[in-house]
Tab-separated table of C-alpha atoms (C1' of nucleotides) in Angstrom:
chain	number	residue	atom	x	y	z
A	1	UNK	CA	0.000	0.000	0.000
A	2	UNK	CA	1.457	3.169	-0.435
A	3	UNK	CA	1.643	6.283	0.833
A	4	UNK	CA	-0.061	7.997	-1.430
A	5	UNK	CA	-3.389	6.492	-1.725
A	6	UNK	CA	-5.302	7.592	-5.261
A	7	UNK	CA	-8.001	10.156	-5.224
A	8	UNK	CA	-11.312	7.571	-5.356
A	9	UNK	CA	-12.963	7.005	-8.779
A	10	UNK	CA	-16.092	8.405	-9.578
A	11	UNK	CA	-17.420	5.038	-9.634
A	12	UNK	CA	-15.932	4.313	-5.825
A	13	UNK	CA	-17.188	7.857	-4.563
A	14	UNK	CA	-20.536	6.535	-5.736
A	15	UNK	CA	-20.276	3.097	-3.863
A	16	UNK	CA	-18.875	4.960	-1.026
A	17	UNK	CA	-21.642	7.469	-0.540
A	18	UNK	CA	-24.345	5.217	-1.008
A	19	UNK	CA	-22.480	2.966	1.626
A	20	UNK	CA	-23.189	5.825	3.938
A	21	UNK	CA	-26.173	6.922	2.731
A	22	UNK	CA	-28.378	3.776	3.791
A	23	UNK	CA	-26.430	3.188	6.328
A	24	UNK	CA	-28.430	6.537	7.896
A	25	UNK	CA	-31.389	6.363	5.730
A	26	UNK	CA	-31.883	2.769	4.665
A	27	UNK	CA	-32.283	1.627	0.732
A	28	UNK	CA	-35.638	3.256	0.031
A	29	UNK	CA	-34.996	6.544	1.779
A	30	UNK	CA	-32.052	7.369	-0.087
A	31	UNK	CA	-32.411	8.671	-3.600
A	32	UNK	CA	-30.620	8.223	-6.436
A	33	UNK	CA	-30.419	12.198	-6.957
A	34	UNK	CA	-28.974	12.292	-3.610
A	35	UNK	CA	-26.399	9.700	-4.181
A	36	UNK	CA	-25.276	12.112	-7.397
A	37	UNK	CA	-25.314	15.086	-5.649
A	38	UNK	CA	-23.491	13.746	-2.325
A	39	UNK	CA	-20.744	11.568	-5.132
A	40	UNK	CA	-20.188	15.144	-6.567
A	41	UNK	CA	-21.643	13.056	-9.851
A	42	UNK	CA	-24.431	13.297	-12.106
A	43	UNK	CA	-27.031	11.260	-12.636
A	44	UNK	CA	-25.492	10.282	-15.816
A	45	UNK	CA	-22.932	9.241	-14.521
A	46	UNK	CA	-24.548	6.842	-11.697
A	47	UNK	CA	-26.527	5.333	-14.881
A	48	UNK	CA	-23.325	5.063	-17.092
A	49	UNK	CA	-21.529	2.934	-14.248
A	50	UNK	CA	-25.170	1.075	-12.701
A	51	UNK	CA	-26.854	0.321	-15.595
A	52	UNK	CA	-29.073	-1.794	-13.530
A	53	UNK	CA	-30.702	1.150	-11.464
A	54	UNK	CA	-30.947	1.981	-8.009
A	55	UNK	CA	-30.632	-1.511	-7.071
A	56	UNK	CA	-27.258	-2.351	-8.434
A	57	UNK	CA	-26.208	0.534	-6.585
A	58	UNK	CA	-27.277	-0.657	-3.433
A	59	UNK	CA	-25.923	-3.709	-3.987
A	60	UNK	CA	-22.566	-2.666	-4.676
A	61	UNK	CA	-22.302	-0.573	-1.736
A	62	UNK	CA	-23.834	-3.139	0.279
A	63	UNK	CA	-21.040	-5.715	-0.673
A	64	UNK	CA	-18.834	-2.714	-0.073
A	65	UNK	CA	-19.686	-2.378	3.405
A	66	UNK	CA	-20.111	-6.192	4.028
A	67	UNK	CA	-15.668	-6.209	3.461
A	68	UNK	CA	-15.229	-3.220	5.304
A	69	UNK	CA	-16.714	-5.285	8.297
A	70	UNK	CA	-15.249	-8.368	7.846
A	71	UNK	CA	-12.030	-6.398	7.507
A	72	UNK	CA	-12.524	-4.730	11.204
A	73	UNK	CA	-13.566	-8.676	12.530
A	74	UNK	CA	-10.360	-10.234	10.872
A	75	UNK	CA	-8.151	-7.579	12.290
A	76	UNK	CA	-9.481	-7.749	15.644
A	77	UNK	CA	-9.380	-11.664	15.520
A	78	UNK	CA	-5.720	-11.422	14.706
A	79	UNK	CA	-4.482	-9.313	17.002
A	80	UNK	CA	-6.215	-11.209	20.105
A	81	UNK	CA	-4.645	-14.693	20.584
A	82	UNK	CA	-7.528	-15.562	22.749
A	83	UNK	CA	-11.468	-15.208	20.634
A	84	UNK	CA	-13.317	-13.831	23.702
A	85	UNK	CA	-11.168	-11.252	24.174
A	86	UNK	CA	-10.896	-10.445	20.250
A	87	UNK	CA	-15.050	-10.170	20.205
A	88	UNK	CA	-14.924	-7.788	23.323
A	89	UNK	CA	-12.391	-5.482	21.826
A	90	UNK	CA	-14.497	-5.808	17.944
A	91	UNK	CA	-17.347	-4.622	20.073
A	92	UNK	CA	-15.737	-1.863	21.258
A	93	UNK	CA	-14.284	-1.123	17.722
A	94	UNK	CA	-17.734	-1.074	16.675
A	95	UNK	CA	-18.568	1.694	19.539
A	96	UNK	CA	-15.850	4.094	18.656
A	97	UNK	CA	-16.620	4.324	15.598
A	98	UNK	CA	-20.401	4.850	15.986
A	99	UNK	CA	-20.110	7.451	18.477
A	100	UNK	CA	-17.818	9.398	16.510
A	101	UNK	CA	-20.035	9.501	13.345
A	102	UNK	CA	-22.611	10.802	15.733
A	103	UNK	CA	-24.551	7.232	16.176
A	104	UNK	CA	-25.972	7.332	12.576
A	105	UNK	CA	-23.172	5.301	10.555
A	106	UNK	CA	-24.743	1.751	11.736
A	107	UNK	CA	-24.423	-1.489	9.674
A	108	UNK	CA	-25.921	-0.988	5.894
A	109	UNK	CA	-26.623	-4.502	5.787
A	110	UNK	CA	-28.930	-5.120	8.480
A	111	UNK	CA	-30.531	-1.643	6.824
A	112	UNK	CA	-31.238	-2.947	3.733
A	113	UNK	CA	-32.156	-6.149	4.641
A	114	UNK	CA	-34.786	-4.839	6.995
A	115	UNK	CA	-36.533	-3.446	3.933
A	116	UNK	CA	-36.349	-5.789	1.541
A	117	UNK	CA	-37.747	-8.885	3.727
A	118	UNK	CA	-40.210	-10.675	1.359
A	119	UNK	CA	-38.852	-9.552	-2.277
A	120	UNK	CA	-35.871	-12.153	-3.680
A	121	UNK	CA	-33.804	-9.238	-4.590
A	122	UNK	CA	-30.212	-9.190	-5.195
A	123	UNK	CA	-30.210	-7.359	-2.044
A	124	UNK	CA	-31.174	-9.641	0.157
A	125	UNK	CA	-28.778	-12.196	-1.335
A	126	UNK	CA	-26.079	-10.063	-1.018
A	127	UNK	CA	-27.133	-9.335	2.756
A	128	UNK	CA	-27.588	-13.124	3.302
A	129	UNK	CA	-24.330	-13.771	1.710
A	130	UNK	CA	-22.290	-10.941	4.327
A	131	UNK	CA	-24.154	-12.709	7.489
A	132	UNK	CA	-22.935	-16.367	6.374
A	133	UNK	CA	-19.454	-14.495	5.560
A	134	UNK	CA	-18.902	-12.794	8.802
A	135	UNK	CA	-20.217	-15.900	10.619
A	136	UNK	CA	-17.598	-17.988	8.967
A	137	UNK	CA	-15.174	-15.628	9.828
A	138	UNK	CA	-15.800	-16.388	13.600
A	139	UNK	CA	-16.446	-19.609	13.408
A	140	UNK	CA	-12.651	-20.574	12.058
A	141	UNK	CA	-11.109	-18.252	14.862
A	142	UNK	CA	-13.098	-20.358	17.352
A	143	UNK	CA	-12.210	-24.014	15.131
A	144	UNK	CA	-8.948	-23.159	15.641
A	145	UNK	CA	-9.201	-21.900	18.998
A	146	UNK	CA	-10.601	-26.091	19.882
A	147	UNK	CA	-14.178	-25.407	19.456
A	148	UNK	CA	-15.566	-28.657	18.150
A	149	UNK	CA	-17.667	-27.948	14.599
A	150	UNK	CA	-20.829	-27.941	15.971
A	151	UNK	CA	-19.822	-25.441	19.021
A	152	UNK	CA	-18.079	-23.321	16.512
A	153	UNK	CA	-20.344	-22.557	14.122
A	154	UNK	CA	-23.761	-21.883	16.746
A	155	UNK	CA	-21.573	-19.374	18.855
A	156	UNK	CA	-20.251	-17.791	15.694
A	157	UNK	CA	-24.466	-17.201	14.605
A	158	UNK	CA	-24.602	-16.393	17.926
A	159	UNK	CA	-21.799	-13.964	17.965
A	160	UNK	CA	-22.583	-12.017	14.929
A	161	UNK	CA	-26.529	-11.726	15.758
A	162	UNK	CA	-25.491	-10.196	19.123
A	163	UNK	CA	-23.579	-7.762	17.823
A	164	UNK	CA	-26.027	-6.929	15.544
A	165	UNK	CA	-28.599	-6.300	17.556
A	166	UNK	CA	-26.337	-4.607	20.079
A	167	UNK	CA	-25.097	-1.913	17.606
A	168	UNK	CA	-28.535	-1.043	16.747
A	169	UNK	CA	-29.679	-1.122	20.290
A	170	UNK	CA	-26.726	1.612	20.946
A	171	UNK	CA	-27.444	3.810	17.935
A	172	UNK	CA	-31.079	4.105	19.352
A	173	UNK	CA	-30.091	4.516	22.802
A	174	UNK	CA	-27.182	7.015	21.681
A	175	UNK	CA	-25.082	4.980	24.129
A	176	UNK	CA	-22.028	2.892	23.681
A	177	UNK	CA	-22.756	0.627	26.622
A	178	UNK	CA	-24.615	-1.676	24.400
A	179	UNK	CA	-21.863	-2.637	22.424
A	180	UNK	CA	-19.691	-2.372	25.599
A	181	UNK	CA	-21.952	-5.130	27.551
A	182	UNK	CA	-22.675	-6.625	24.450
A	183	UNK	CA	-18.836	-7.417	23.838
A	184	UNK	CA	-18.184	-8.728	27.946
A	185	UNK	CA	-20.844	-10.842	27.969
A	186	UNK	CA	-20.242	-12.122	24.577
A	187	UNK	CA	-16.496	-13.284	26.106
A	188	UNK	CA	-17.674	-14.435	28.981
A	189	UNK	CA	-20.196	-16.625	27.000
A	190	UNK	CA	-16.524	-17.648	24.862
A	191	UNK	CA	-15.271	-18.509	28.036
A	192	UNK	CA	-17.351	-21.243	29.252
A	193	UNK	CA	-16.043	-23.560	26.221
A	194	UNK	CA	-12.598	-23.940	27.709
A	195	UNK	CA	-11.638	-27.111	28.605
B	1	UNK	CA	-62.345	-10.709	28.805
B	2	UNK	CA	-65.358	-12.223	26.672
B	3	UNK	CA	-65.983	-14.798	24.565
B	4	UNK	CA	-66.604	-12.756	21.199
B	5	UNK	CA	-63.942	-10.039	20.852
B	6	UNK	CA	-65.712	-6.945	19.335
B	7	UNK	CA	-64.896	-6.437	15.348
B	8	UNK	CA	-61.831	-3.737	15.595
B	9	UNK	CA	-62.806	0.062	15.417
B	10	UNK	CA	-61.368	1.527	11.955
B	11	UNK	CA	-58.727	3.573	14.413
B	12	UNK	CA	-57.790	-0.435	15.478
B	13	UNK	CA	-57.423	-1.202	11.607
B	14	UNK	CA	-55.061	1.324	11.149
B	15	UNK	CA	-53.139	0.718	13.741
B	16	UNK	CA	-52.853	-2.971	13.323
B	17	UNK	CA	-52.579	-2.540	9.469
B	18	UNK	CA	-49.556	-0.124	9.997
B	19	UNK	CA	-47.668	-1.918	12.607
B	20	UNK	CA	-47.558	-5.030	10.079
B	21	UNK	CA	-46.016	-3.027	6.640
B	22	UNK	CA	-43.654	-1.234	8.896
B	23	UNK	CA	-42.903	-5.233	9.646
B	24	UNK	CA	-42.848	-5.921	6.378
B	25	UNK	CA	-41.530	-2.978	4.542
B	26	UNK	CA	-39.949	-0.504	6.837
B	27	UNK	CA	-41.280	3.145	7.544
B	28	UNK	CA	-40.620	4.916	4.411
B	29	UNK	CA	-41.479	1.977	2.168
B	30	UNK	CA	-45.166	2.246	3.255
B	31	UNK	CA	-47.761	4.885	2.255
B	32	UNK	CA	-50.606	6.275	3.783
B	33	UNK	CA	-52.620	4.947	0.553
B	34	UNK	CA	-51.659	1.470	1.253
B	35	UNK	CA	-52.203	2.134	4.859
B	36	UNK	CA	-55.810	3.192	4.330
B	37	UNK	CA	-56.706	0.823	1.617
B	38	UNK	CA	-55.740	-2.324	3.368
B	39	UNK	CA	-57.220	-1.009	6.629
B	40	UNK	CA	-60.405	-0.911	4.503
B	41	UNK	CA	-60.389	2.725	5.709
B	42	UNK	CA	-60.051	6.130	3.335
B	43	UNK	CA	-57.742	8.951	3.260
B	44	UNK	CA	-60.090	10.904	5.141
B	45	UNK	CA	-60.072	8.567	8.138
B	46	UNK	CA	-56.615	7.996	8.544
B	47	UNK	CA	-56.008	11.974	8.863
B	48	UNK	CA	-59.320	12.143	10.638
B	49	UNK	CA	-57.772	10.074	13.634
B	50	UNK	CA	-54.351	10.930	13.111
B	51	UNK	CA	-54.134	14.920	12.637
B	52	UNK	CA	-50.445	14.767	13.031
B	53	UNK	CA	-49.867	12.248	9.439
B	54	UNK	CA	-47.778	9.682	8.512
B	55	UNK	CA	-45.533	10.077	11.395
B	56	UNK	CA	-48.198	10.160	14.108
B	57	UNK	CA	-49.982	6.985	12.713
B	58	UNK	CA	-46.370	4.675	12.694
B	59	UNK	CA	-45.675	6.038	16.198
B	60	UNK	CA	-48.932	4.738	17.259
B	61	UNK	CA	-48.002	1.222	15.463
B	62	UNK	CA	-44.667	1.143	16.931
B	63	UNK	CA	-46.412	1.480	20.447
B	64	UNK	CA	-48.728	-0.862	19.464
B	65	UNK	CA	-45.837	-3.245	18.198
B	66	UNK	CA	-43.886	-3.215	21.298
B	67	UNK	CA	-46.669	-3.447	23.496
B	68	UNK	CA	-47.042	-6.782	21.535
B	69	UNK	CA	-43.585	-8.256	22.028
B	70	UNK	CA	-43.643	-6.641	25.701
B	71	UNK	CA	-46.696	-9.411	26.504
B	72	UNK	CA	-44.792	-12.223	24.924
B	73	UNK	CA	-41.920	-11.520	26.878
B	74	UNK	CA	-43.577	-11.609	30.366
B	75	UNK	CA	-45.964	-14.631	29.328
B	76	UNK	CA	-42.750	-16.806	28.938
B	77	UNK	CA	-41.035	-14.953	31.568
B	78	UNK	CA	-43.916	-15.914	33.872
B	79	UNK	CA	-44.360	-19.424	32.464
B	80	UNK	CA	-40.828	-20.965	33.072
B	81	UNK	CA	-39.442	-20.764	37.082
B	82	UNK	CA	-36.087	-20.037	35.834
B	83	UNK	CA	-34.843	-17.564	33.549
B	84	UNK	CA	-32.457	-19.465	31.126
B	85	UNK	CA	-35.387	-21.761	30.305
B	86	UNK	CA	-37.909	-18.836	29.820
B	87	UNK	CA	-35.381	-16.817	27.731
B	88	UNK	CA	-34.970	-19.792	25.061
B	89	UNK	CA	-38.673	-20.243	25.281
B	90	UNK	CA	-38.975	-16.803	24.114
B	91	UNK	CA	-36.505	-17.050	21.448
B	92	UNK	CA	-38.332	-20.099	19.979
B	93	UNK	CA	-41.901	-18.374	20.299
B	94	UNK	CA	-40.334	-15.878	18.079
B	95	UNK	CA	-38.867	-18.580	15.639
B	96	UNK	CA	-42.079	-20.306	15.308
B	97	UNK	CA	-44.329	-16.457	14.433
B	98	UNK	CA	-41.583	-15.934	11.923
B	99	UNK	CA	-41.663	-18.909	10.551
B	100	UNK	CA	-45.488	-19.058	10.379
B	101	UNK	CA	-45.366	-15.743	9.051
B	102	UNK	CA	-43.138	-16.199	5.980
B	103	UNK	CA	-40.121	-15.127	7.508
B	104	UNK	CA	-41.611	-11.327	6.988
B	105	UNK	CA	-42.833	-10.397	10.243
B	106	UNK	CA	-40.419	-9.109	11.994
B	107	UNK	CA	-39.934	-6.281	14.545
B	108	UNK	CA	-41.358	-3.143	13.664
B	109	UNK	CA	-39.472	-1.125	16.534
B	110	UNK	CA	-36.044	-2.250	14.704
B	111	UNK	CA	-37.262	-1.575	10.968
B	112	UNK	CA	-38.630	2.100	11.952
B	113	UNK	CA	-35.619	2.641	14.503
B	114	UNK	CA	-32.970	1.973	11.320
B	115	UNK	CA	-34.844	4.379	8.806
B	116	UNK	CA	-34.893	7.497	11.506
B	117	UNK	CA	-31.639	7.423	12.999
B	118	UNK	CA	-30.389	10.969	12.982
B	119	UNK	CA	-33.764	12.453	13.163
B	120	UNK	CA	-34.725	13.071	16.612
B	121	UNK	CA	-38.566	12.175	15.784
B	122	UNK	CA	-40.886	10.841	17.828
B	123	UNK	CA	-40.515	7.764	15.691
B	124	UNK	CA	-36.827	7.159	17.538
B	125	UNK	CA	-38.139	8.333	21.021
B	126	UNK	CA	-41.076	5.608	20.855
B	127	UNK	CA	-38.350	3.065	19.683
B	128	UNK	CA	-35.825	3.901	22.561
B	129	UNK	CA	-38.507	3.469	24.900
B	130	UNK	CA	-39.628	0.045	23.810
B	131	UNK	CA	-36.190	-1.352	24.150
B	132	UNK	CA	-35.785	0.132	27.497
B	133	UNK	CA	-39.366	-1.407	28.256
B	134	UNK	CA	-38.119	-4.395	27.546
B	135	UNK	CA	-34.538	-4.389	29.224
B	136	UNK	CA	-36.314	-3.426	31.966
B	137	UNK	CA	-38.890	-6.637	31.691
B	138	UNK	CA	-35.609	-9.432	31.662
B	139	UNK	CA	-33.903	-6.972	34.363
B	140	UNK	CA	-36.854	-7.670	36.604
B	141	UNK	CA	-37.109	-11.609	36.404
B	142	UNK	CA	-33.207	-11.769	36.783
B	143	UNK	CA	-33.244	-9.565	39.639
B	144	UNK	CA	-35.652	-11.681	41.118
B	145	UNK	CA	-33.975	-14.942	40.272
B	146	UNK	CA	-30.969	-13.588	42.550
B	147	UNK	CA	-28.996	-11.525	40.435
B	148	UNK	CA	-27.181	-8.300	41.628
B	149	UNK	CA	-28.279	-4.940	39.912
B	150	UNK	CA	-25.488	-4.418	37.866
B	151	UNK	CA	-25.725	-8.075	36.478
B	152	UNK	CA	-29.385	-7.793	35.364
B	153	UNK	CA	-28.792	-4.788	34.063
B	154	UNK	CA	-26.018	-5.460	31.450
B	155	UNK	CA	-27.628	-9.552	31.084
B	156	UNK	CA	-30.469	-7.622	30.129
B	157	UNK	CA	-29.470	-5.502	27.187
B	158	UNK	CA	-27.378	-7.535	26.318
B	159	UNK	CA	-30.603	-10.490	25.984
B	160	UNK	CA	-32.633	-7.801	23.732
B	161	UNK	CA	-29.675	-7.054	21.580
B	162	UNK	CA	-29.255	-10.509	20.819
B	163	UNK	CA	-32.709	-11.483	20.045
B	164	UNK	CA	-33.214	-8.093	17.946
B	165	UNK	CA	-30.042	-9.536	15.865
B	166	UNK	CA	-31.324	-13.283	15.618
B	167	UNK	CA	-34.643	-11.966	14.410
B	168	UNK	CA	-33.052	-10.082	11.861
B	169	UNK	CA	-30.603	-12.653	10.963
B	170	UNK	CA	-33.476	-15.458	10.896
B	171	UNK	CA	-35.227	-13.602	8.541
B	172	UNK	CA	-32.314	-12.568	6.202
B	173	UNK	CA	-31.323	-16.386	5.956
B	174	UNK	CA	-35.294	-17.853	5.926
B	175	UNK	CA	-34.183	-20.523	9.226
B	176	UNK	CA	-35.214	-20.499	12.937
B	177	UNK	CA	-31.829	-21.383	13.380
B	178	UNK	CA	-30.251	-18.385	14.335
B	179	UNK	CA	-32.732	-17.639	16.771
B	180	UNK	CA	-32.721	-21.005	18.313
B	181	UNK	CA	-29.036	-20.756	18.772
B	182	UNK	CA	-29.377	-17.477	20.472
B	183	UNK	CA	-31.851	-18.904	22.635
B	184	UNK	CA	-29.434	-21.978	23.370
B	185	UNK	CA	-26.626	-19.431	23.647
B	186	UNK	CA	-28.289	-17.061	26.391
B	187	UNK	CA	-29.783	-19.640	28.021
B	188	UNK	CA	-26.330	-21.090	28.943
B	189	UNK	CA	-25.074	-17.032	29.768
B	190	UNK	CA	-27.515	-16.833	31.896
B	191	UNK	CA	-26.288	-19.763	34.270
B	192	UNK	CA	-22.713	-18.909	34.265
B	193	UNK	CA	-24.550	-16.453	36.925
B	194	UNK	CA	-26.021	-19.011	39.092
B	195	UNK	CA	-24.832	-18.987	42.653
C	1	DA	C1'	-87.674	18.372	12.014
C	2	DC	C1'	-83.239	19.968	12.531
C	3	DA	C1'	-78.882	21.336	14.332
C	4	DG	C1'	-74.376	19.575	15.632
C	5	DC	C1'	-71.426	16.205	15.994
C	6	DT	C1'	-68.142	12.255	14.299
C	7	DC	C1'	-66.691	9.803	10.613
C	8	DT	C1'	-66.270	8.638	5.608
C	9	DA	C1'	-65.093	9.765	0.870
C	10	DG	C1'	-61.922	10.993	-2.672
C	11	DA	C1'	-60.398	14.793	-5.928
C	12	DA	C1'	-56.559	17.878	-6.284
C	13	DC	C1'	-51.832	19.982	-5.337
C	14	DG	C1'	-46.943	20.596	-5.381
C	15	DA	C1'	-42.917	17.976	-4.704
C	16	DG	C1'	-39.957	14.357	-5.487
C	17	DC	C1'	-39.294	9.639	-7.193
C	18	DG	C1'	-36.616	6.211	-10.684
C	19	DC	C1'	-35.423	6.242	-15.079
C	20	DT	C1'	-34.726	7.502	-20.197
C	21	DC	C1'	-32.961	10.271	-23.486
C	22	DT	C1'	-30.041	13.344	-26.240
C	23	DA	C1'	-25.871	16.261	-26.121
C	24	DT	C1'	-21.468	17.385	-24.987
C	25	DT	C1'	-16.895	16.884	-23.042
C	26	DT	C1'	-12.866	14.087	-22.008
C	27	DA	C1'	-9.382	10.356	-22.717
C	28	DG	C1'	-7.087	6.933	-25.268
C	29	DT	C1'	-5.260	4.955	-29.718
C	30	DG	C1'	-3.780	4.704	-34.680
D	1	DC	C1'	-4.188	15.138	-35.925
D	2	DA	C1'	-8.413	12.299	-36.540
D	3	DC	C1'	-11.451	8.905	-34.802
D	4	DT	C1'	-13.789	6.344	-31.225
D	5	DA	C1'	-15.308	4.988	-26.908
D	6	DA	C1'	-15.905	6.402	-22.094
D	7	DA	C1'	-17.722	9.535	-19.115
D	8	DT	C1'	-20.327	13.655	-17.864
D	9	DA	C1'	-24.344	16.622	-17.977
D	10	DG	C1'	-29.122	17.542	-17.031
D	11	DA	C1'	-33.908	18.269	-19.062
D	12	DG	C1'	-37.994	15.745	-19.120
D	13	DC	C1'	-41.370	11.576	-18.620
D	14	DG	C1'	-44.881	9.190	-16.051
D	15	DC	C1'	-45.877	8.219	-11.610
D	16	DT	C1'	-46.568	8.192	-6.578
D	17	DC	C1'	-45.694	10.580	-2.440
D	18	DG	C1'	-47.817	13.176	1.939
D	19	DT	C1'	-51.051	16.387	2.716
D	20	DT	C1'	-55.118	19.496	2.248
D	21	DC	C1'	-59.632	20.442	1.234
D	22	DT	C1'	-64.563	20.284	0.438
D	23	DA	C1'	-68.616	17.481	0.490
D	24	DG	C1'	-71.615	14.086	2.121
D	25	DA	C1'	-73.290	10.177	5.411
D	26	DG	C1'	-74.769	8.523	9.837
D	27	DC	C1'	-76.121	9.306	14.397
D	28	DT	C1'	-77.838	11.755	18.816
D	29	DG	C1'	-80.319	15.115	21.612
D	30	DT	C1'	-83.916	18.448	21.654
DNA sequence: ACAGCTCTAGAACGAGCGCTCTATTTAGTG
DNA sequence: CACTAAATAGAGCGCTCGTTCTAGAGCTGT
C-alpha cells in the first residue's frame, strides 16, 4: 500500500456514498439524486456505471460495506490470541466508531435487509451472503481456537446476531454501553467452552 | 375478557394494518394509501384520527408493536421458574411467528428505529422506549432470580440485543436457526450467573 | 324536524421519485 | 491530428408521495 493512496474514482465515490447513505437512511430513503449530488456526480454518470438502477447501486455498496466489516472482525481476531477477548475489543471497535459519526453510521446490511424482507432481490442475497461471511469468519477463529464444529459454528451465529442487535440497540439509545456489555458478555459466553 | 372479541374500530385497523407493513416494509417503504386501503379505511379517516400524518400513525403502530412483544416476553417470563429456560422459550416463540409468518414479520421497533436514525422524531423516542421497556422486563425476572443490579442490568441488554439480531438474521437467511441458537446461547449465559 | 357532531369519501396539489434520453466533453489509440 | 469509446451533464417523462380540502353520510339530543 502506499503512501499515497489515489483520489477515489467516480465510480468508488458513488459506492462509497451510497455505503453511507443507507447506512443513515436505509435503501428506500435514499435517492438516487442524492447519491449524485453527495458523489459530486451526475445522474449520468450513476446510470453510465449502474446500468441496472438503483438496485445495483445498493448492492454494490452493500457488498462494499459487508468487506469493510469483515475487515474490522479479521483484524481484531488477529491481534487477540484468545477469541473472547478479540469479540470484546471488535465490540468496542464497533462503539468508537459509531459514536464518533454521531450514532448514525450503523451497519448498511442489516438496513437494507430490513426493507427488503419478502422480495428475492439481489439485495437480500447479497445481505444473506455478508451474514454467512462474517459468521464464517468467527467460526474458524473459534475451530482453531478447539471449538468442536458444531460449538463453533452456533456461537459464531450467535456472535454475529449479538452484535447486531447490540449496535442497533446503541445507535437508538445514543449509548455505547450496548456494544460495551454486548462485547463482555459475549467473552464471557466464549469462556465457558474452555476445557 | 369475553368470549366474542368486538370487530376492531377503523382507528384499530389502522393501527394494526400499519404496525404489520412497517414489519414488512420498513417506515418509508409504506404509504398512507396502502395504509388506508388495506385497513379498509379512506384517506379521510386515517387523517381524521391521526391529525399529526404519517408520522403520528407509525408512532402509534410502533407502540402498538412493542406493546405486543412486551406481553410475549412476560408470558414466557412468567411461564418458566427459571430464567435461562424462559429466555430460550422466548426465542423459539419468536422462531415459530416468523416462521409461520413467511419469515416477513419481523420487529417493527427495529425496521422504523434503522430508517430514523439521525432524526430526533418521535418515531426514535417511541423506539428507545420500547427497548428500554423491555430491558427493563428481563432486568426484573433476573433480579428476582438472585442476580445483583449491575448483572441484570447489562444480562439484560445484552438479551434484547441478541434477540433483535437473531430476528433479523433469521429472517435474512429464511431458518429459525439463528434464533434457536441465540436462545441456546443465552440460556447457557444466563447460568454462568447461578450462585 | 333539525342542528351539531363524528366519521367517511376521494379529488386535487406541489414535490420528489426512478429512469430515459439526447448532447457534450474528455481520454485513449492509430 | 483524426477517430472512437468512455464519461459527464441535465432536461424531461410518467408516476406516486404526503397532505389538504370540500362534500356528504350517519347518528344523537332536543
Amino acid at each position: 500500500m502506499s503512501l499515497y493512496t489515489a483520489p477515489p474514482s467516480t465510480r468508488e465515490r458513488i459506492v462509497l456514498v451510497t455505503a453511507r447513505l443507507i447506512q443513515r437512511q436505509g435503501y428506500v430513503g435514499t435517492s438516487i439524486k442524492q447519491i449524485a449530488k453527495e458523489a459530486q456526480a451526475t445522474l449520468g454518470s450513476v446510470y453510465h456505471f449502474f446500468p441496472g438502477g438503483k438496485e445495483t447501486v445498493a448492492v454494490a455498496a452493500i457488498k462494499h460495506g459487508a468487506k469493510e466489516f469483515a475487515l474490522l472482525l479479521e483484524d481484531a481476531l488477529r491481534r487477540e490470541d484468545d477469541p473472547a477477548a478479540a469479540i470484546e475489543a471488535c465490540a468496542a471497535d464497533l462503539a468508537v466508531g459509531l459514536r464518533e459519526s454521531g450514532w448514525t453510521d450503523g451497519c448498511p446490511v442489516t438496513a437494507a435487509a430490513l426493507e427488503t424482507l419478502g422480495t428475492d432481490s439481489d439485495i437480500q442475497r447479497a445481505c444473506a451472503d455478508a451474514l454467512r461471511a462474517w459468521e464464517h469468519i468467527v467460526a474458524e477463529k473459534l475451530l482453531a481456537s478447539g471449538f468442536t464444529a458444531e460449538d463453533a459454528a452456533e456461537v459464531a451465529t450467535t456472535v454475529i446476531s449479538t452484535l447486531e442487535g447490540a449496535e442497533v440497540t446503541a445507535q437508538v439509545s445514543r449509548s455505547e454501553e450496548p456494544l460495551r456489555a454486548a462485547g463482555r458478555q459475549l467473552a464471557r459466553l466464549l469462556r465457558t467452552y474452555r476445557a
